[in-house]
Each structure stands twice: as structure tokens, then as C-alpha cells.
XYZ file of C-alpha atoms in Angstrom:
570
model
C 30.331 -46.811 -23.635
C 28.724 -49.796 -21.876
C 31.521 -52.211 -24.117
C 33.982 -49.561 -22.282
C 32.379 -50.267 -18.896
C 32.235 -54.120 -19.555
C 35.756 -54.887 -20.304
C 36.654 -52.230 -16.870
C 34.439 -53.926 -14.841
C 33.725 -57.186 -16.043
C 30.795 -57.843 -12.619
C 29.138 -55.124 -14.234
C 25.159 -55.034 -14.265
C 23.429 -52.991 -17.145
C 20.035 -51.234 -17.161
C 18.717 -48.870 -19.400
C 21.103 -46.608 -21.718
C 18.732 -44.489 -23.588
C 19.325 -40.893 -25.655
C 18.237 -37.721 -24.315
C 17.896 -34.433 -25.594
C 21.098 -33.254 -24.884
C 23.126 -36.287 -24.787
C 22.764 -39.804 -23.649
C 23.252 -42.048 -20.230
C 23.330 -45.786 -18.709
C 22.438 -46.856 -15.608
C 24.863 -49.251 -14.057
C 25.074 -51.535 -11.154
C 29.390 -51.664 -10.649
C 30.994 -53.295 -7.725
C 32.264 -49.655 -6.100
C 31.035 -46.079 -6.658
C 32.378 -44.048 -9.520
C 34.881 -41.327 -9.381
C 35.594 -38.609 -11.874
C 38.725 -39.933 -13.055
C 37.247 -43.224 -13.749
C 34.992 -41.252 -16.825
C 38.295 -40.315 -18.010
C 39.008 -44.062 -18.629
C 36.343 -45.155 -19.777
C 36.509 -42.662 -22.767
C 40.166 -44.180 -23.098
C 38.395 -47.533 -23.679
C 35.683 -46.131 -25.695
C 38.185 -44.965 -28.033
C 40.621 -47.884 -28.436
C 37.374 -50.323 -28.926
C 36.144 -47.987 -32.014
C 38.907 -48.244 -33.397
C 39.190 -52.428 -32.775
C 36.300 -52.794 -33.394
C 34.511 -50.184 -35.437
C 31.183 -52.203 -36.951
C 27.738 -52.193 -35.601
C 25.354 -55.249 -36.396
C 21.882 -55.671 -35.410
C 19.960 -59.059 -35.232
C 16.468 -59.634 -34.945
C 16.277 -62.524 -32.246
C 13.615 -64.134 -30.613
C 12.410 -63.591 -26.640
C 13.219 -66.970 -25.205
C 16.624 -66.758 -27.116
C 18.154 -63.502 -25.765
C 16.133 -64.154 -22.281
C 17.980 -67.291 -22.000
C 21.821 -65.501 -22.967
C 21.003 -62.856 -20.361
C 20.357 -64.633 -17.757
C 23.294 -66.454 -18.515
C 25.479 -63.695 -17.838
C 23.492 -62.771 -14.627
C 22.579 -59.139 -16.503
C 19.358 -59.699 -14.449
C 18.260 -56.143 -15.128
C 18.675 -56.930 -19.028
C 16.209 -60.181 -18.075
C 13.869 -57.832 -16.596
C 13.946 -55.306 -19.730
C 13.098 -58.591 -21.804
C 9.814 -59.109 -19.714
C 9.004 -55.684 -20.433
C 8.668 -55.862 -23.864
C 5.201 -56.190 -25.153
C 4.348 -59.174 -26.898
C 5.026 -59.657 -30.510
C 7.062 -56.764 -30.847
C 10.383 -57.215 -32.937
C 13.108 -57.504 -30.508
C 17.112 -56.405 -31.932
C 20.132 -56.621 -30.583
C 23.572 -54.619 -31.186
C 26.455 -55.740 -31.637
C 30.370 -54.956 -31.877
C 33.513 -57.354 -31.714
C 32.644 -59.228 -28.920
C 29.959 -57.222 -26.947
C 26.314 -57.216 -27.647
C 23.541 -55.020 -26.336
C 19.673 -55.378 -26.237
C 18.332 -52.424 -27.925
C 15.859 -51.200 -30.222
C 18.403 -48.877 -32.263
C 18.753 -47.144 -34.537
C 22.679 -46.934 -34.582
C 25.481 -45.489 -36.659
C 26.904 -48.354 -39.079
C 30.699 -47.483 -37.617
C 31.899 -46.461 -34.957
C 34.918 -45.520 -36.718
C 33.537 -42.124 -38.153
C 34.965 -38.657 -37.296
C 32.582 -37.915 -34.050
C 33.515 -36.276 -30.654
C 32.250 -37.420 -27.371
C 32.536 -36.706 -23.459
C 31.300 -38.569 -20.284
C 30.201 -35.714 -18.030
C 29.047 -36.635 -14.733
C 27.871 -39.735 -12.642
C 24.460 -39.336 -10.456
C 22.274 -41.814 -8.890
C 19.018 -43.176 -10.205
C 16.494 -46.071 -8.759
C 16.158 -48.694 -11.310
C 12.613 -48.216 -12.986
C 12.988 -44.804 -10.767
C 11.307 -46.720 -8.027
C 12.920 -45.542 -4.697
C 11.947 -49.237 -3.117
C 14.595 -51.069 -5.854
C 18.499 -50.980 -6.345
C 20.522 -47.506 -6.556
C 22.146 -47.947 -9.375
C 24.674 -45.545 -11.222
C 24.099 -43.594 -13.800
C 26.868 -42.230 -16.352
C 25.995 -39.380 -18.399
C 27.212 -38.447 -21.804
C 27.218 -36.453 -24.992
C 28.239 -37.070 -28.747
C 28.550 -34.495 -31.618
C 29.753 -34.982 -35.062
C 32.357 -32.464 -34.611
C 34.932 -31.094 -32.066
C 33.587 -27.512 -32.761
C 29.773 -28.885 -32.064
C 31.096 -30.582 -29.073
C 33.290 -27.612 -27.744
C 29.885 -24.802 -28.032
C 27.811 -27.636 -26.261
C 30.195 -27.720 -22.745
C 30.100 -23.893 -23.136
C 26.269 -23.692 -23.118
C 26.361 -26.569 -20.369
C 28.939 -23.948 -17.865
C 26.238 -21.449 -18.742
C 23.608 -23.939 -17.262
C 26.072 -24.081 -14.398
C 25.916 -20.429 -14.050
C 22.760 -19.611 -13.892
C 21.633 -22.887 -12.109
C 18.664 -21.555 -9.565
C 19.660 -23.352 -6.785
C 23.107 -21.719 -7.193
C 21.560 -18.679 -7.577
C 19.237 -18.867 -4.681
C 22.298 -19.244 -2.365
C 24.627 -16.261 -3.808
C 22.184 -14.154 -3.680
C 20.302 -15.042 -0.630
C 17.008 -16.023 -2.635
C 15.477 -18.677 -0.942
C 16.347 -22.033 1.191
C 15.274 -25.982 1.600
C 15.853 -27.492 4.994
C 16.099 -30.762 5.977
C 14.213 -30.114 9.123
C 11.152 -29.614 6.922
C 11.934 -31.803 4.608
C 12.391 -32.184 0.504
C 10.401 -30.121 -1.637
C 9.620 -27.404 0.605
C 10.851 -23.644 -0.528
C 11.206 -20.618 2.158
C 11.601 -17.543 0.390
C 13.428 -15.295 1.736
C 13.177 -11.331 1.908
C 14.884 -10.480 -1.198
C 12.872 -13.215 -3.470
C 9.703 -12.219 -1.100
C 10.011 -9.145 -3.128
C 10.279 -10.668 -6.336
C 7.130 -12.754 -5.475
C 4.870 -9.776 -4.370
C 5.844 -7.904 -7.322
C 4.412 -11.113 -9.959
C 1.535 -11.727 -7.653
C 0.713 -7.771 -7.883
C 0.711 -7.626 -11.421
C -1.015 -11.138 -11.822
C -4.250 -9.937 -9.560
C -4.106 -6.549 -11.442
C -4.035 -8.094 -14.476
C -6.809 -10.747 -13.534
C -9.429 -8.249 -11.663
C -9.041 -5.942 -14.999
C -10.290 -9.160 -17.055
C -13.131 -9.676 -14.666
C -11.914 -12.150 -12.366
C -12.875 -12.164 -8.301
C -10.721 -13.002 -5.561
C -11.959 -16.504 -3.975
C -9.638 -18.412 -1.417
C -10.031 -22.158 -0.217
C -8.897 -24.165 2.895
C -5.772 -26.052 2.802
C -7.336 -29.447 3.686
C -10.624 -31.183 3.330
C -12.146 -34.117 3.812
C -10.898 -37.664 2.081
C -14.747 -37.847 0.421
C -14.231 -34.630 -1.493
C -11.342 -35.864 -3.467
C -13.571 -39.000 -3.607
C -16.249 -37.230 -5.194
C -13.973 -34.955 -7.628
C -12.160 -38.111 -8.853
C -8.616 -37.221 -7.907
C -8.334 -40.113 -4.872
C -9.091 -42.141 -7.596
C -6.601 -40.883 -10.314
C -4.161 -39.076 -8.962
C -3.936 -41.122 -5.196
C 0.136 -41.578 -5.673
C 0.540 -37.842 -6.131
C -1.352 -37.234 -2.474
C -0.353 -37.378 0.754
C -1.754 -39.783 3.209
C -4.503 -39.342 5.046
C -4.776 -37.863 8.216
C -7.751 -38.990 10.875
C -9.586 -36.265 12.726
C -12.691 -36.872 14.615
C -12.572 -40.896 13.116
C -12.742 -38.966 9.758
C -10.400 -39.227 7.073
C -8.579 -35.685 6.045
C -6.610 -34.974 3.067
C -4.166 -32.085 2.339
C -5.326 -30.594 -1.172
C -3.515 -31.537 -4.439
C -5.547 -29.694 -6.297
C -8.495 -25.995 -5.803
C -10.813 -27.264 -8.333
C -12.956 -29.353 -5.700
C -12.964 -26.157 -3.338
C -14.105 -24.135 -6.020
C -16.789 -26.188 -7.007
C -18.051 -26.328 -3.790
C -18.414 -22.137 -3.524
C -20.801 -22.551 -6.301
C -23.136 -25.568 -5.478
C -23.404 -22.987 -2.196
C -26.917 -21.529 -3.999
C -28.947 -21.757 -7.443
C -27.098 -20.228 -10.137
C -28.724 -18.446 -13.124
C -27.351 -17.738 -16.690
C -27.529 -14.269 -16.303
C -24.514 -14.604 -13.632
C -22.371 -16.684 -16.205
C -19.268 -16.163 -16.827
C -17.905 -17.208 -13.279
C -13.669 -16.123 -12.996
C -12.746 -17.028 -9.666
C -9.024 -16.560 -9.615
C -7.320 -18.215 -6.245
C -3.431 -18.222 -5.509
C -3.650 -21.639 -3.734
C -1.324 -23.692 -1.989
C -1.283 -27.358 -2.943
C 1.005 -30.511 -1.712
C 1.688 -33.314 -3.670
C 4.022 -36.213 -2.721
C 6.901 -36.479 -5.522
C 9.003 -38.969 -5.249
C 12.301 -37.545 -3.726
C 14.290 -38.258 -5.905
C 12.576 -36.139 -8.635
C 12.992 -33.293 -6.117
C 14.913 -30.385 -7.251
C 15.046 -27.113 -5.843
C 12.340 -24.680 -6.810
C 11.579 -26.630 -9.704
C 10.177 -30.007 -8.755
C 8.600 -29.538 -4.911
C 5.969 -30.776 -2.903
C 4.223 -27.501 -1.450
C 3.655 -24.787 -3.994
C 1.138 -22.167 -4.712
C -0.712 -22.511 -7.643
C -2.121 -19.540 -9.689
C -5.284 -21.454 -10.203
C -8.863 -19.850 -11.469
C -11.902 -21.614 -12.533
C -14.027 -20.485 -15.091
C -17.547 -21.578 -14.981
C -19.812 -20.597 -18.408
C -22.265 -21.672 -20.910
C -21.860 -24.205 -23.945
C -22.036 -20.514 -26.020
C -19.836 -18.662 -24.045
C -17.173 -21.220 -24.040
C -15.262 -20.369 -27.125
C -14.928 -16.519 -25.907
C -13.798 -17.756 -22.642
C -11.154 -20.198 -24.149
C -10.168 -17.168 -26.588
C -10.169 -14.688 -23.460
C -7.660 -16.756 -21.033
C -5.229 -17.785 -24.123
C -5.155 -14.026 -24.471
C -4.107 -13.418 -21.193
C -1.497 -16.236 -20.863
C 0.499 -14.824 -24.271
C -0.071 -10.933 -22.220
C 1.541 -12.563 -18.778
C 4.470 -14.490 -20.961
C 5.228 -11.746 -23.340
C 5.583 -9.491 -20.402
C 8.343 -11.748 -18.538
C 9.965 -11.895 -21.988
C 9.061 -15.389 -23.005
C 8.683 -17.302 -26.285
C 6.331 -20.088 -26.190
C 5.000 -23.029 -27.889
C 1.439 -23.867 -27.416
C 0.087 -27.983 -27.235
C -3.439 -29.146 -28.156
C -3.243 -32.027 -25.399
C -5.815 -34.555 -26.312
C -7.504 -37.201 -24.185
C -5.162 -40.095 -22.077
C -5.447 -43.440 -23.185
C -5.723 -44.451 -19.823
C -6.942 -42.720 -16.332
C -9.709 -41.007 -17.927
C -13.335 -40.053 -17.120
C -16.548 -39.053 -19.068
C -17.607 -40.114 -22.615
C -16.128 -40.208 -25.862
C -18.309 -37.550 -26.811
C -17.477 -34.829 -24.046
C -14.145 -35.132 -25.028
C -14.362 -34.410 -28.574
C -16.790 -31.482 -27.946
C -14.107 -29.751 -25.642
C -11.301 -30.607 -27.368
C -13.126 -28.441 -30.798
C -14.035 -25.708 -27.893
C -10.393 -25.599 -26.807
C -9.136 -25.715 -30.960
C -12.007 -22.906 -31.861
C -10.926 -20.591 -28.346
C -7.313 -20.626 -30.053
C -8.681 -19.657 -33.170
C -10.176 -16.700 -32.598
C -6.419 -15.093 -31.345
C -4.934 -16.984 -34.131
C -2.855 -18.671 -31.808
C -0.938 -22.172 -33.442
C -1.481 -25.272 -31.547
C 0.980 -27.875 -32.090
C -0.795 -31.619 -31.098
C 0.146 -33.783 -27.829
C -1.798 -36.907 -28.439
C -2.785 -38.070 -25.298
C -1.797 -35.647 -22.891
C -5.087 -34.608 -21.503
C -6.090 -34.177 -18.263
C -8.199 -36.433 -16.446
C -11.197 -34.808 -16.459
C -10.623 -33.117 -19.646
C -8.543 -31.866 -22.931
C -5.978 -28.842 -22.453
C -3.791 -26.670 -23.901
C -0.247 -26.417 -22.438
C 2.284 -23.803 -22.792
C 5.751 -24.610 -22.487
C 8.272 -21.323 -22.424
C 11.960 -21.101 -23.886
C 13.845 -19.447 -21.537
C 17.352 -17.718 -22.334
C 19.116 -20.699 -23.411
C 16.731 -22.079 -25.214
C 15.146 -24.733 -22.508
C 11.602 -25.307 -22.754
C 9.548 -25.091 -19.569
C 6.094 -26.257 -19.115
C 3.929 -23.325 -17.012
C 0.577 -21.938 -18.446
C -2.352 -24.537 -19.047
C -5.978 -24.272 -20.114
C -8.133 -27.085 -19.635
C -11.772 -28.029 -20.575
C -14.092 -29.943 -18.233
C -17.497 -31.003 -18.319
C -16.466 -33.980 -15.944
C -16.442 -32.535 -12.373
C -19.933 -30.191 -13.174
C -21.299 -33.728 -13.097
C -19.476 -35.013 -10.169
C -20.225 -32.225 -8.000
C -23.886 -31.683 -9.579
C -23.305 -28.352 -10.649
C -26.228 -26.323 -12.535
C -27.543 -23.081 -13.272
C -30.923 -21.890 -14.783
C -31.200 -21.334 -18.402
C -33.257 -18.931 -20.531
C -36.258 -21.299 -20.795
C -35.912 -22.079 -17.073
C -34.546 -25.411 -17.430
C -31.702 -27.124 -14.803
C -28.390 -27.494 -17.017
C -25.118 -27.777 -16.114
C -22.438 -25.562 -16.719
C -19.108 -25.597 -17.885
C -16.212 -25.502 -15.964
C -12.413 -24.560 -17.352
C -9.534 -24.909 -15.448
C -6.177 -22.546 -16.058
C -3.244 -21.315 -14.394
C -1.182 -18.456 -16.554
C 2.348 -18.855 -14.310
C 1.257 -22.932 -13.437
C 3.480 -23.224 -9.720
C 4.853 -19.746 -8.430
C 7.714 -21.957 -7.211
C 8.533 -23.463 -10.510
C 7.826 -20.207 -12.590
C 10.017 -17.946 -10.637
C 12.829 -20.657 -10.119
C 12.804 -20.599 -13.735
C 12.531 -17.152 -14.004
C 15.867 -16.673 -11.845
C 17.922 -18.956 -14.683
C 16.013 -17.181 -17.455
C 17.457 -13.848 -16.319
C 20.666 -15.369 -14.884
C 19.790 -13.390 -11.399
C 19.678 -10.083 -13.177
C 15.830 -9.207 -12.707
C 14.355 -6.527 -14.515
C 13.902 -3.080 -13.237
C 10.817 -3.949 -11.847
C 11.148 -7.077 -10.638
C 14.437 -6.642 -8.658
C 14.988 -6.853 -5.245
C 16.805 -3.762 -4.933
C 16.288 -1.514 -7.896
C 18.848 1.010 -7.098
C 22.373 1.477 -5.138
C 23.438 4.957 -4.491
C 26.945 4.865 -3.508
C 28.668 7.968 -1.824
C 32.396 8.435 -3.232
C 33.389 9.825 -0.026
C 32.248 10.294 3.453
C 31.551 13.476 3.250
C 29.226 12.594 0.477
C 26.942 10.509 2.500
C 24.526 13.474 3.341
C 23.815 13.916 -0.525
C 23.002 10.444 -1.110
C 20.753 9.691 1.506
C 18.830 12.684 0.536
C 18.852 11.410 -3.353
C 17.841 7.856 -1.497
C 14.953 9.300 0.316
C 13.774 11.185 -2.714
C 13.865 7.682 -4.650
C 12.067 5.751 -1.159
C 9.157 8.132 -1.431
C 8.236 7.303 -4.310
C 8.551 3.415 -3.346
C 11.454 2.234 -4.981
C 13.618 -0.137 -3.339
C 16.573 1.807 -2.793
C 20.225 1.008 -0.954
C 21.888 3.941 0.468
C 25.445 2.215 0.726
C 27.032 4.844 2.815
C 29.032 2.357 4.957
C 33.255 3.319 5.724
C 34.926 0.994 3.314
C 36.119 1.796 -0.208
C 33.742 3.188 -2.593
C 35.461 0.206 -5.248
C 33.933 -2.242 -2.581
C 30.939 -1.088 -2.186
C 30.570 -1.411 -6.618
C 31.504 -4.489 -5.942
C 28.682 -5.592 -3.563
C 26.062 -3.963 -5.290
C 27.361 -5.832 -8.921
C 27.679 -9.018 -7.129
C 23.704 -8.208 -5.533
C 23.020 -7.665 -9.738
C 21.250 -4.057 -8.441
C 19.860 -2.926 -11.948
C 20.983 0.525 -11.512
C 24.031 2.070 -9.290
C 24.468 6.275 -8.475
C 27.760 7.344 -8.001
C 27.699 10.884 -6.002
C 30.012 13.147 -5.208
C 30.624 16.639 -4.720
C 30.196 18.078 -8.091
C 27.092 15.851 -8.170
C 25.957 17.333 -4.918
C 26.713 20.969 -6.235
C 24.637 20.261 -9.445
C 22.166 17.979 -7.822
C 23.014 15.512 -10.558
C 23.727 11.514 -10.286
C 25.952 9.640 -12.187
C 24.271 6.708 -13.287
C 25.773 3.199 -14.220
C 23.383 0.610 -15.828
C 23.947 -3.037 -14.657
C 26.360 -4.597 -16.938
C 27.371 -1.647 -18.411
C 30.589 0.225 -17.872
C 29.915 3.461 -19.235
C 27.646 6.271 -17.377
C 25.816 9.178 -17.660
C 25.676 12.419 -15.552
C 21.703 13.853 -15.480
C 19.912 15.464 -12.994
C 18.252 13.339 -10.077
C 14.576 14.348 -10.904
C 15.457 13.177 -14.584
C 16.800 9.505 -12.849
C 13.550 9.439 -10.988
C 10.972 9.946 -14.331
C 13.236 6.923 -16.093
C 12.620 5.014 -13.124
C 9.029 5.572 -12.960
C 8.986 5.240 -16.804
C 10.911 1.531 -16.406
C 8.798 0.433 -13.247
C 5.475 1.416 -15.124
C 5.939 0.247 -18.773
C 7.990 -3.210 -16.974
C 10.420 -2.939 -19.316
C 12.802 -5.790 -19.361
C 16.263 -3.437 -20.309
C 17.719 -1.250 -18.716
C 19.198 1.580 -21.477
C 22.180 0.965 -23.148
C 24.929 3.686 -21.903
C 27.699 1.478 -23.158
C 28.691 4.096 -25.691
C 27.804 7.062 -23.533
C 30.608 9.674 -22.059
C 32.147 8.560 -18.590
């Protein structure tokens, strides 16, 4: 592709053109902004220079060699790649007829063999994804070895499309970003207020039946306690700047941790007290960079379901076991699949000794254990303060996510000079884990939206039921079946309004209600509904009290189906 672009646009400027999991893409600096047509040929090149020239070489070559040929051409982001490369390490170059690429490979031998490709889109990137260098372009791609491969692949990508959040969010009046507040900033509106109220309900149900308590934290602190906890230090870039009140320093928090530890130091602790679960849905701010910004996914303000855990050296592995047990309980009930990672210590931006480390990491292998829960390894992916374990979830088309974490610290007990009393009296310091089951209620539920494609389960859903008059005269009987269904608080639509009952289907299919009633007068004679499942086109006639005990039965058991009618009678 970049031998395509070359011989196009011969001024042409050439980052980096690495592979991705779902295709490839090079970032160029070209003389005029792309246009879609212009993919179209390029591919035209791509495909008369395989065929000109269909072999691939690769030389080893030495630094001052290639440096010198690059500069040469003026590729001065090539030059700068050069730099980059640590010394001593084996540097190749690609090459075909007359082109020749720095790269470490590997490649195909020919570019002559049956494959099928497609250049899909053209976006924007920073070069080195630093916002304060050239805006280059970046052309993205996909190769398969077959047409058929190629042809499911753009079908899974339109389902992407589909169920895209930020689409989502705007069909179906979800939430909004606005440029008067700025990037990374998520209202919710009313109908994914619901949504939200319903997770958080179950979450704090779920978390006071384990033993946790309710503890909340302010929203900004002084600079000195991020000082103290270590995160000015590692994790400055990620906060926002300060702000000076009374000649002080403020910060707004990235993290609850500090605020947490600070409720304890408040008075003299004793083991008898330990376990600690303080469970706090906390709003944090961090500054991404905006062009990593994307909808609900990647933001700047989000709330956090955060809880701290604070224990004894024997109580640790229970605790571990006890909070892995809950995050597979929280997934499994949204209907994810996950993949657990044993996330071991960074080789930089670290704190504490070798040996803390290697004691919680065992705590955080032994917790996972005892639920037999499989921990593949991320080598280096720690915390930090500390070892984790990170989730990552497979949503409906097979995407992995990152959301629940687990993470060990005996870092920040020092820091803040946490203790409690042991048996024999003594002053010791306890341990602290940190863990969030959902991770950012803003990421999690923008997720869940694609996940489910918009069509939330029963219990989730916005509006849970549409009961939809055939005719006016029929209005009476379904406000009464709507009021029947309101007092026992489900979210009911009464959609009584004067247009066409085929309309008003419409709306309430389009609004992905999970269940629609269809009344009319023989319903209202036999105090029946006719009830149409979401998706389905079949229905079935039963009694309204009989609607009402599924309901409860769905709403109770959050069941992620709604029943299957698609053979049933009409």
C-alpha cells in the first residue's frame, strides 16, 4: 500500500504502518487531504504493482546506512523512526521492484498469492500521537486470504456500524457530549438515567449483601494528598492542573483510594474490625488526550465503582477469593464471557520493594485459586502501587473490553501510615486492595449499549412495556392494563395517541421496548393482552394478571431473554 501511495504521490511522507487486530494502517503526510475515491485508487495501484512486481526481500542494513538513504529522500519521519530504535538491535528493510520500506517484518515472500484486500477509511492521527506534532493521515486497511474471509469481515464491520454507541446514544435519545463542556464529558439523559439507576441498584444490593458500607469522598483535595499517595508523581499527565485556593494548590481527584485512606487514619483501628469494604461510586477526572476521546468509552469525567478493602496478611486470600467471586456474579449477570489477567509488576513507574510485590502477586494467584478461576499472565501490567488482576469482557461480537480489576497494595498503607492493633497488641499495618467490578459506569454501559445492540434486557430497559390501543375506543382498556402494570413499578407507555395503531408499532420497535400489548375489544371483553416479544413476530393472547407474574418473574430473576413466541399462534 505505501509503494501504491508513493508512485500517486511521489511528495509523500511515511510514518508508521503497523498491523492491528483487525487489519492494518499507515500514517501519511500527502500534499492534500484524502477523499474516498482516492482509496479506490490506490487499491488499483496496489494491484497492478503485485502483479509487476510480486517479490519481497529483506536486508539486514546498518543504522548510519539507511539513516543516511532516508534522509536523502526527505522521509524525515522514517529518520526519526531510525533514532528510535534501540541500540544494537538488528535493523531490516523490505523491499519490492523499486520501493523499499524500513520495517521489522515478518512479510509474505510474494505478493503475487491469491489474497483479498480493502482500504476502508482515512482518519487523522498526531505523529507519535502527540497532539503538539504534525496531523498526519492515516489509511486504514484489511487483508484476508480469501474473498469469502474478506466478504464475512465487512459484514461483521456494518454490524460494528450498527450497534456503534455513539450511534446508538443519538437514535435513541441515550445520552449527549457538548462542546460547551467540552470532550469527554457524558450527560445522560432520562432514558439511559434509567438504565444507570437500575446497574447502580443492583450493584449496592449486591455489595451491602457481601458486607460492604456505603462511604462517599469529596471531588477535590488538596495537591499534597496526591503528593503523599504517589499519584502526582506517577500518574501527573493523567491529572488536571492545579487549581489555587487560599495560595494552596487544589487538585480534582483521579483516583478514591487517597480519600479512602484518609476515613481510616481518622482513629486507631483494631483487628477485630478487619475486614474493611468500603464501596464508593466516585466521580473521577482525568485529562486524556483528545484525541483518544470517544464517546462513552474513552472520557475525562466518569464515575468509578471503586471499593477498598482493608484486611490482614491472613485474611487476604479470602478477600481476593471473595471480590473475584463477585466480579464473575456481576459479569455473568449482564451476560458476559471473560478472560481474567495476572498483571504483574511495571518495569518502570513503580513503588515498594521487590519483595511486596512478589508476596501480593502469590496473594492475588492463591485468591483466584480458591474459585478455581484461570489467570492468563500480563507481564508487566501492574499497577503502580501494586499487582492486579484484570478482567477484560467479550461482548456480542466478540470484542474484548477491559472493566473489572482487583489490585493488591501494601504501598499506600505505608504512605498514608495506616495501622491497626493486632492480637498481641502490636502497631501493624494493614492491607489495602483496590477493585472496581463494572471499572467506569461510562465505559461499562457504553459498552453495554453495543453488547445488546440497544435492545436492553427486560430489566434494564428504559421502557419495559408499550401497550398500544387498536382503536380509540380502546384507549380506556389500556390505560387501565397500564396502570395495573405502573403500580407495580414497571416502566410502562400507554401509547394511546390518534395516529395509526401500525405507527405507533413502529415507534415502540424503533424505541427497542422489550415487550408491546396489543388491545382491543375482545381483549377488553376477556381482560386478556396480546403480547408481542421484541423481535419476534408471533404473539400470544393470555390474561393480563398472567403478563404481570412473567413480568415480575423477568424483572426479578434479570433474565436476559425475553420468551421465544416465534412459533406461537397469532
Amino acid at each position: 500500500m505505501a509503494s501504491a501511495v508513493a508512485k500517486l504521490w511521489p511528495e509523500a511522507k511515511f510514518g508508521f504502518g503497523p498491523s492491528i487486530e483487525h487489519g492494518f494502517y499507515y500514517d501519511l503526510d500527502l500534499p492534500a487531504p484524502l477523499e474516498e475515491g482516492d482509496l479506490k485508487r490506490i487499491e488499483k495501484e496496489m494491484r497492478r504493482i503485485a502483479k509487476a512486481a510480486p517479490e519481497l526481500t529483506c536486508a539486514v542494513v546498518s543504522r548510519e546506512d539507511i539513516r543516511a538513504r532516508l534522509a536523502a529522500l526527505g522521509q524525515i519521519y522514517k529518520v526519526e523512526a531510525v533514532d528510535l530504535i534501540p541500540a544494537g538491535e538488528k535493523i531490516t528493510l523490505y523491499s519490492h521492484g523499486d520501493w523499499f520500506d524500513l520495517c521489522e517484518g515478518p512479510h509474505i515472500d510474494r505478493l503475487d498469492r491469491p489474497f483479498a484486500f480493502k482500504l476502508q477509511s482515512v482518519a487523522g492521527a498526531y505523529w507519535r500521537g502527540d497532539e503538539k506534532r504534525p496531523m498526519l493521515q492515516r489509511i486504514y486497511g484489511t487483508a484476508f486470504w480469501s474473498e469469502e474471509d474478506l466478504a464475512r469481515h465487512l459484514e461483521w464491520l456494518e454490524e460494528v456500524k450498527t450497534r456503534d454507541h455513539r450511534r446508538l446514544g443519538t437514535e435513541l435519545d441515550l445520552f449527549s457530549v457538548h462542546a460547551e463542556a467540552g470532550a469527554g464529558f457524558v450527560f445522560w439523559h432520562p432514558r439511559l438515567g434509567i438504565v444507570r439507576h437500575e446497574i447502580e441498584d443492583f450493584w449496592w444490593r449486591e455489595h451491602i449483601a457481601r458486607g460492604y458500607q456505603p462511604v462517599y469522598s469529596p471531588h477535590v483535595a488538596r495537591e499534597q494528598l496526591f503528593a503523599v499517595s504517589g499519584h502526582l508523581e506517577n500518574y501527573g499527565e493523567m491529572m488536571y492542573a492545579p487549581m489555587d485556593l487560599d495560595d494552596v494548590p487544589y487538585r480534582v481527584k483521579p483516583m478514591n483510594c487517597p480519600g479512602h485512606s484518609l476515613i481510616y487514619r481518622t482513629r486507631g483501628r483494631s483487628y477485630r474490625e478487619l475486614p474493611l469494604r468500603w464501596a464508593e461510586l466516585g466521580t473521577v477526572y482525568r485529562y486524556e488526550k483528545s484525541g483518544v476521546v470517544h464517546g462513552m468509552l474513552r472520557v475525562r469525567g466518569f464515575t468509578q465503582d471503586d471499593a477498598h478493602i482493608f484486611c490482614t496478611p491472613e485474611q487476604l486470600p479470602e478477600e481476593i477469593a471473595g471480590v473475584l467471586d463477585l466480579i464473575h456474579h456481576v459479569l455473568s449477570t449482564f451476560g458476559f464471557e471473560y478472560t481474567a489477567y495476572l498483571a504483574t509488576r511495571p518495569e518502570q513507574k513503580s513503588i515498594g520493594e521487590d519483595a511486596i510485590w512478589e508476596r501480593a502477586t502469590r496473594a492475588l494467584a492463591d485468591g483466584a485459586a480458591r474459585v478455581g478461576m484461570h489467570l492468563e499472565l500480563d507481564e508487566g501490567g501492574g499497577a503502580f502501587y501494586g499487582p492486579k488482576i484484570d478482567f477484560k469482557v467479550r461482548d456480542a461480537l466478540g470484542r474484548e473490553w477491559q472493566n473489572s480489576t482487583v489490585q493488591c497494595d501494601f504501598n499506600l498503607p505505608e504512605r498514608f501510615d495506616l495501622e491497626y492493633t493486632d492480637s498481641s497488641g502490636n502497631r501493624v499495618r494493614p492491607i489495602m486492595l483496590h477493585r472496581a467490578v463494572l471499572g467506569s459506569l461510562e465505559r461499562f454501559v457504553g459498552g453495554l449499549i453495543e453488547h445488546y445492540g440497544g435492545r436492553f434486557p427486560f430489566w434494564l430497559a428504559p421502557e419495559q412495556v408499550a401497550v398500544i390501543p387498536i382503536r380509540e375506543e380502546h384507549a380506556p382498556y389500556a390505560r387501565a392494563v397500564a396502570k395495573e402494570l405502573f403500580a407495580e413499578q414497571f416502566r410502562v407507555r400507554c401509547m394511546d395517541e390518534p395516529t395509526h395503531m401500525n405507527k405507533r408499532i413502529k415507534t415502540a420497535q424503533h424505541d427497542r421496548v422489550p415487550f408491546l400489548l396489543v388491545v382491543g375489544g375482545r381483549e377488553a371483553e376477556d381482560g386478556t393482552v396480546a403480547v408481542r416479544p421484541r423481535g419476534e413476530r408471533g404473539q400470544r393472547t393470555m390474561p393480563s394478571a398472567e403478563f404481570a407474574q412473567l413480568a415480575r418473574q423477568l424483572r426479578a430473576t434479570r433474565a436476559l431473554d425475553v420468551p421465544d413466541w416465534s412459533e406461537a399462534a397469532p
